[in-house]
Tab-separated table of C-alpha atoms in Angstrom:
chain	number	residue	atom	x	y	z
A	101	MET	CA	-1.718	-8.263	29.351
A	102	THR	CA	-1.305	-11.500	31.321
A	103	TRP	CA	-3.136	-13.501	28.661
A	104	LEU	CA	-1.082	-11.891	25.868
A	105	ALA	CA	2.185	-12.567	27.700
A	106	ASP	CA	1.265	-16.253	27.894
A	107	HIS	CA	-0.067	-16.603	24.332
A	108	TRP	CA	1.842	-14.106	22.174
A	109	ARG	CA	3.293	-16.981	20.115
A	110	ASP	CA	-0.265	-17.844	19.077
A	111	VAL	CA	-1.197	-14.245	18.258
A	112	PHE	CA	1.551	-13.433	15.752
A	113	PRO	CA	0.634	-16.173	13.222
A	114	LEU	CA	-2.972	-14.973	13.372
A	115	LEU	CA	-1.783	-11.400	12.841
A	116	GLY	CA	0.267	-12.420	9.813
A	117	GLN	CA	-2.699	-14.251	8.332
A	118	HIS	CA	-4.947	-11.245	8.949
A	119	ILE	CA	-2.477	-8.909	7.219
A	120	TRP	CA	-2.397	-11.188	4.183
A	121	LEU	CA	-6.183	-11.637	4.009
A	122	ALA	CA	-6.848	-7.896	4.359
A	123	GLY	CA	-3.843	-6.524	2.445
A	124	LEU	CA	-3.716	-8.656	-0.698
A	125	PRO	CA	-7.320	-7.762	-1.668
A	126	LEU	CA	-6.365	-4.073	-1.462
A	127	VAL	CA	-3.793	-4.577	-4.204
A	128	LEU	CA	-6.002	-6.846	-6.311
A	129	GLY	CA	-9.022	-4.605	-5.844
A	130	LEU	CA	-7.076	-1.514	-6.919
A	131	VAL	CA	-5.800	-3.273	-10.045
A	132	ILE	CA	-9.360	-4.242	-10.998
A	133	ALA	CA	-10.923	-0.908	-10.010
A	134	LEU	CA	-8.499	1.200	-12.072
A	135	PRO	CA	-9.810	0.176	-15.521
A	136	LEU	CA	-13.406	0.130	-14.269
A	137	GLY	CA	-13.068	3.622	-12.796
A	138	TRP	CA	-11.368	4.844	-15.964
A	139	ALA	CA	-14.231	3.453	-18.069
A	140	ALA	CA	-16.767	5.101	-15.758
A	141	ARG	CA	-15.039	8.452	-16.265
A	142	ARG	CA	-14.323	7.928	-19.966
A	143	TRP	CA	-17.918	7.192	-20.984
A	144	ARG	CA	-20.580	9.270	-19.281
A	145	THR	CA	-23.297	6.627	-19.682
A	146	ALA	CA	-21.048	4.017	-18.035
A	147	TYR	CA	-20.563	6.014	-14.822
A	148	PRO	CA	-23.946	5.349	-13.163
A	149	VAL	CA	-23.926	1.709	-14.286
A	150	LEU	CA	-20.428	0.862	-13.047
A	151	VAL	CA	-20.546	2.939	-9.862
A	152	THR	CA	-24.029	1.765	-8.857
A	153	THR	CA	-23.358	-1.882	-9.688
A	154	SER	CA	-20.042	-1.945	-7.828
A	155	GLY	CA	-21.644	-0.168	-4.876
A	156	LEU	CA	-24.357	-2.807	-4.663
A	157	LEU	CA	-21.686	-5.489	-4.244
A	158	TYR	CA	-20.804	-3.954	-0.897
A	159	THR	CA	-24.328	-4.611	0.384
A	160	ILE	CA	-23.829	-8.402	0.211
A	161	PRO	CA	-23.454	-9.743	3.787
A	162	SER	CA	-19.865	-10.811	4.362
A	163	LEU	CA	-20.697	-14.211	5.863
A	164	ALA	CA	-22.962	-15.025	2.919
A	165	LEU	CA	-20.231	-14.016	0.471
A	166	PHE	CA	-17.616	-16.120	2.267
A	167	ILE	CA	-19.924	-19.140	2.011
A	168	LEU	CA	-20.807	-18.405	-1.619
A	169	MET	CA	-17.185	-18.180	-2.813
A	170	PRO	CA	-16.456	-21.952	-2.680
A	171	LEU	CA	-19.456	-22.528	-4.967
A	172	VAL	CA	-18.196	-19.928	-7.423
A	173	LEU	CA	-14.490	-20.800	-7.291
A	174	GLY	CA	-14.767	-24.528	-6.698
A	175	THR	CA	-12.570	-24.330	-3.611
A	176	ARG	CA	-12.885	-25.857	-0.155
A	177	ILE	CA	-14.955	-23.981	2.418
A	178	LEU	CA	-11.893	-23.413	4.657
A	179	ASP	CA	-9.609	-22.280	1.829
A	180	PRO	CA	-8.294	-18.744	2.598
A	181	ILE	CA	-8.598	-17.978	-1.128
A	182	ASN	CA	-12.343	-17.650	-0.554
A	183	VAL	CA	-11.723	-14.806	1.877
A	184	VAL	CA	-9.234	-13.118	-0.454
A	185	ALA	CA	-11.724	-13.290	-3.331
A	186	ALA	CA	-14.593	-11.972	-1.212
A	187	MET	CA	-12.500	-9.121	0.183
A	188	THR	CA	-11.366	-8.242	-3.332
A	189	VAL	CA	-15.034	-7.882	-4.310
A	190	TYR	CA	-15.610	-5.511	-1.398
A	191	THR	CA	-12.463	-3.538	-2.230
A	192	VAL	CA	-13.535	-3.099	-5.846
A	193	ALA	CA	-16.972	-2.010	-4.635
A	194	LEU	CA	-15.376	0.795	-2.618
A	195	LEU	CA	-12.678	1.848	-5.079
A	196	VAL	CA	-14.483	2.131	-8.427
A	197	ARG	CA	-16.114	5.397	-7.378
A	198	SER	CA	-12.830	6.657	-5.874
A	199	VAL	CA	-10.963	5.983	-9.109
A	200	ALA	CA	-13.656	7.613	-11.233
A	201	ASP	CA	-13.928	10.661	-8.982
A	202	GLY	CA	-10.152	10.935	-8.682
A	203	LEU	CA	-9.736	10.991	-12.450
A	204	GLY	CA	-12.604	13.444	-12.701
A	205	ALA	CA	-10.822	15.790	-10.282
A	206	VAL	CA	-7.882	16.258	-12.676
A	207	PRO	CA	-8.180	19.843	-14.031
A	208	GLN	CA	-9.208	20.005	-17.670
A	209	ASP	CA	-6.535	22.591	-18.469
A	210	VAL	CA	-3.881	20.192	-17.194
A	211	ARG	CA	-5.203	17.471	-19.472
A	212	ALA	CA	-5.248	19.895	-22.389
A	213	ALA	CA	-1.666	20.958	-21.696
A	214	ALA	CA	-0.562	17.308	-21.480
A	215	THR	CA	-2.288	16.534	-24.773
A	216	ALA	CA	-0.605	19.514	-26.403
A	217	MET	CA	2.747	18.164	-25.227
A	218	GLY	CA	2.071	14.820	-26.900
A	219	TYR	CA	0.616	12.868	-23.984
A	220	ARG	CA	-2.353	10.871	-25.254
A	221	GLY	CA	-4.251	7.741	-24.359
A	222	LEU	CA	-2.545	5.339	-21.993
A	223	ARG	CA	0.572	7.506	-21.756
A	224	ARG	CA	-1.412	10.478	-20.473
A	225	PHE	CA	-3.359	8.255	-18.086
A	226	LEU	CA	-0.195	6.840	-16.506
A	227	ALA	CA	1.908	10.021	-16.532
A	228	VAL	CA	-0.689	12.711	-15.797
A	229	ASP	CA	-4.206	11.590	-14.866
A	230	LEU	CA	-3.324	8.752	-12.489
A	231	PRO	CA	-0.621	10.610	-10.494
A	232	LEU	CA	-2.893	13.630	-10.013
A	233	SER	CA	-5.727	11.407	-8.799
A	234	VAL	CA	-3.551	9.791	-6.090
A	235	PRO	CA	-4.919	11.944	-3.201
A	236	VAL	CA	-8.487	10.817	-3.920
A	237	LEU	CA	-7.351	7.225	-4.458
A	238	THR	CA	-5.452	7.327	-1.192
A	239	ALA	CA	-8.580	8.403	0.663
A	240	GLY	CA	-10.540	5.540	-0.901
A	241	LEU	CA	-7.823	3.014	-0.094
A	242	ARG	CA	-7.739	4.125	3.537
A	243	VAL	CA	-11.466	3.479	3.866
A	244	ALA	CA	-11.130	0.119	2.107
A	245	ALA	CA	-8.185	-0.913	4.297
A	246	VAL	CA	-10.013	-0.235	7.562
A	247	SER	CA	-13.111	-1.960	6.194
A	248	ASN	CA	-11.091	-5.016	5.127
A	249	VAL	CA	-9.460	-5.417	8.530
A	250	SER	CA	-12.892	-5.350	10.144
A	251	ILE	CA	-14.702	-7.666	7.715
A	252	VAL	CA	-11.923	-10.263	7.584
A	253	SER	CA	-12.605	-10.933	11.278
A	254	VAL	CA	-15.973	-12.407	10.300
A	255	ALA	CA	-14.160	-15.221	8.464
A	256	SER	CA	-13.423	-16.795	11.839
A	257	LEU	CA	-17.064	-17.928	11.858
A	258	ILE	CA	-16.327	-20.274	8.937
A	259	GLY	CA	-13.069	-21.512	10.439
A	260	VAL	CA	-10.474	-19.387	8.622
A	261	PRO	CA	-7.801	-18.465	11.194
A	262	GLN	CA	-6.881	-14.794	11.726
A	263	LEU	CA	-7.331	-12.224	14.494
A	264	GLY	CA	-11.083	-12.790	14.450
A	265	HIS	CA	-10.397	-16.151	16.079
A	266	LEU	CA	-9.382	-14.275	19.228
A	267	LEU	CA	-12.732	-12.509	19.240
A	268	THR	CA	-14.908	-15.572	18.750
A	269	ASP	CA	-12.863	-17.855	20.989
A	270	GLY	CA	-12.521	-15.231	23.694
A	271	PHE	CA	-16.254	-14.563	23.648
A	272	ASN	CA	-17.317	-18.212	23.556
A	273	ARG	CA	-14.991	-19.184	26.403
A	274	ALA	CA	-15.452	-15.940	28.365
A	275	ILE	CA	-11.715	-15.172	28.261
A	276	ASN	CA	-11.617	-11.387	28.528
A	277	GLY	CA	-7.876	-11.159	27.933
A	278	GLU	CA	-8.154	-12.986	24.616
A	279	LEU	CA	-11.162	-10.935	23.557
A	280	ILE	CA	-9.497	-7.612	24.403
A	281	THR	CA	-6.286	-8.700	22.661
A	282	GLY	CA	-8.249	-9.436	19.496
A	283	ILE	CA	-10.016	-6.076	19.566
A	284	VAL	CA	-6.854	-4.073	20.227
A	285	ALA	CA	-4.888	-6.016	17.599
A	286	CYS	CA	-7.546	-5.318	14.942
A	287	VAL	CA	-7.614	-1.616	15.796
A	288	LEU	CA	-3.816	-1.333	15.713
A	289	LEU	CA	-3.652	-3.213	12.412
A	290	ALA	CA	-6.237	-0.891	10.872
A	291	LEU	CA	-4.232	2.124	12.074
A	292	ALA	CA	-1.033	0.598	10.663
A	293	PHE	CA	-2.658	0.126	7.249
A	294	ASP	CA	-3.962	3.687	7.364
A	295	VAL	CA	-0.552	5.152	8.195
A	296	LEU	CA	1.178	3.045	5.525
A	297	ILE	CA	-1.255	4.161	2.817
A	298	ARG	CA	-0.886	7.795	3.852
A	299	VAL	CA	2.920	7.515	3.711
A	300	ILE	CA	2.818	5.882	0.272
A	301	GLY	CA	0.345	8.497	-0.959
A	302	ALA	CA	2.583	11.324	0.285
A	303	ALA	CA	5.619	9.729	-1.357
A	304	LEU	CA	3.779	9.537	-4.692
A	305	THR	CA	2.662	13.180	-4.531
A	306	PRO	CA	5.730	15.231	-3.532
A	307	TRP	CA	4.291	18.316	-5.227
A	308	THR	CA	1.578	18.551	-2.557
A	309	ARG	CA	4.235	19.000	0.138
A	310	VAL	CA	6.035	21.620	-1.936
A	311	GLY	CA	2.792	23.493	-2.485
A	312	ALA	CA	1.918	23.366	1.203
A	313	GLY	CA	5.370	24.598	2.173
A	314	ALA	CA	5.267	27.452	-0.307
A	315	GLY	CA	1.802	28.441	0.826
A	316	GLY	CA	2.952	28.756	4.396
A	317	ARG	CA	5.703	31.286	3.594
A	318	PRO	CA	5.101	34.989	4.078
């Protein structure tokens, strides 16, 4: 606490950078994973290809991917865009299966009823399939968010400033207060992302709360 009291002005910029590096890829990854997951569910032969291929992306070591991004994007090694791009790859790797499984969890009779009411194609996807798959998507996003917060810390090894800097600097200089601050800040940030996603998911699925309330009545 003494170290934090003396250096809190240094911690908050690192926290803001960490939020951006971990949060933006969640949005970008979801946007990319939605059509891929839809294609995996739409065409049966595409499911194993898309899900397996995207899953393999997650096996790439984070440090190697951070270093590889400048070669692919033509950016500087210290450009934060490299981290955003790499984290987007990891987010897509985690979310393609969640999107596909979420869409697959929509009851067939609900789809049939929506089709009978005139909902087809993109309209049915946006108005029926996607909203009903939100609980599964929310679960996938929560995993991706916690994973992103953790992996982004590794970017401190290539000189990109964020909360991971507190971990590496605290360890290298044997400053326990800085090291503990970095660990606690990462944990709290991961919890904050988790709570935010759960709140958004609950707001997008009000019928689940109604169903739970009705089920609890005598």
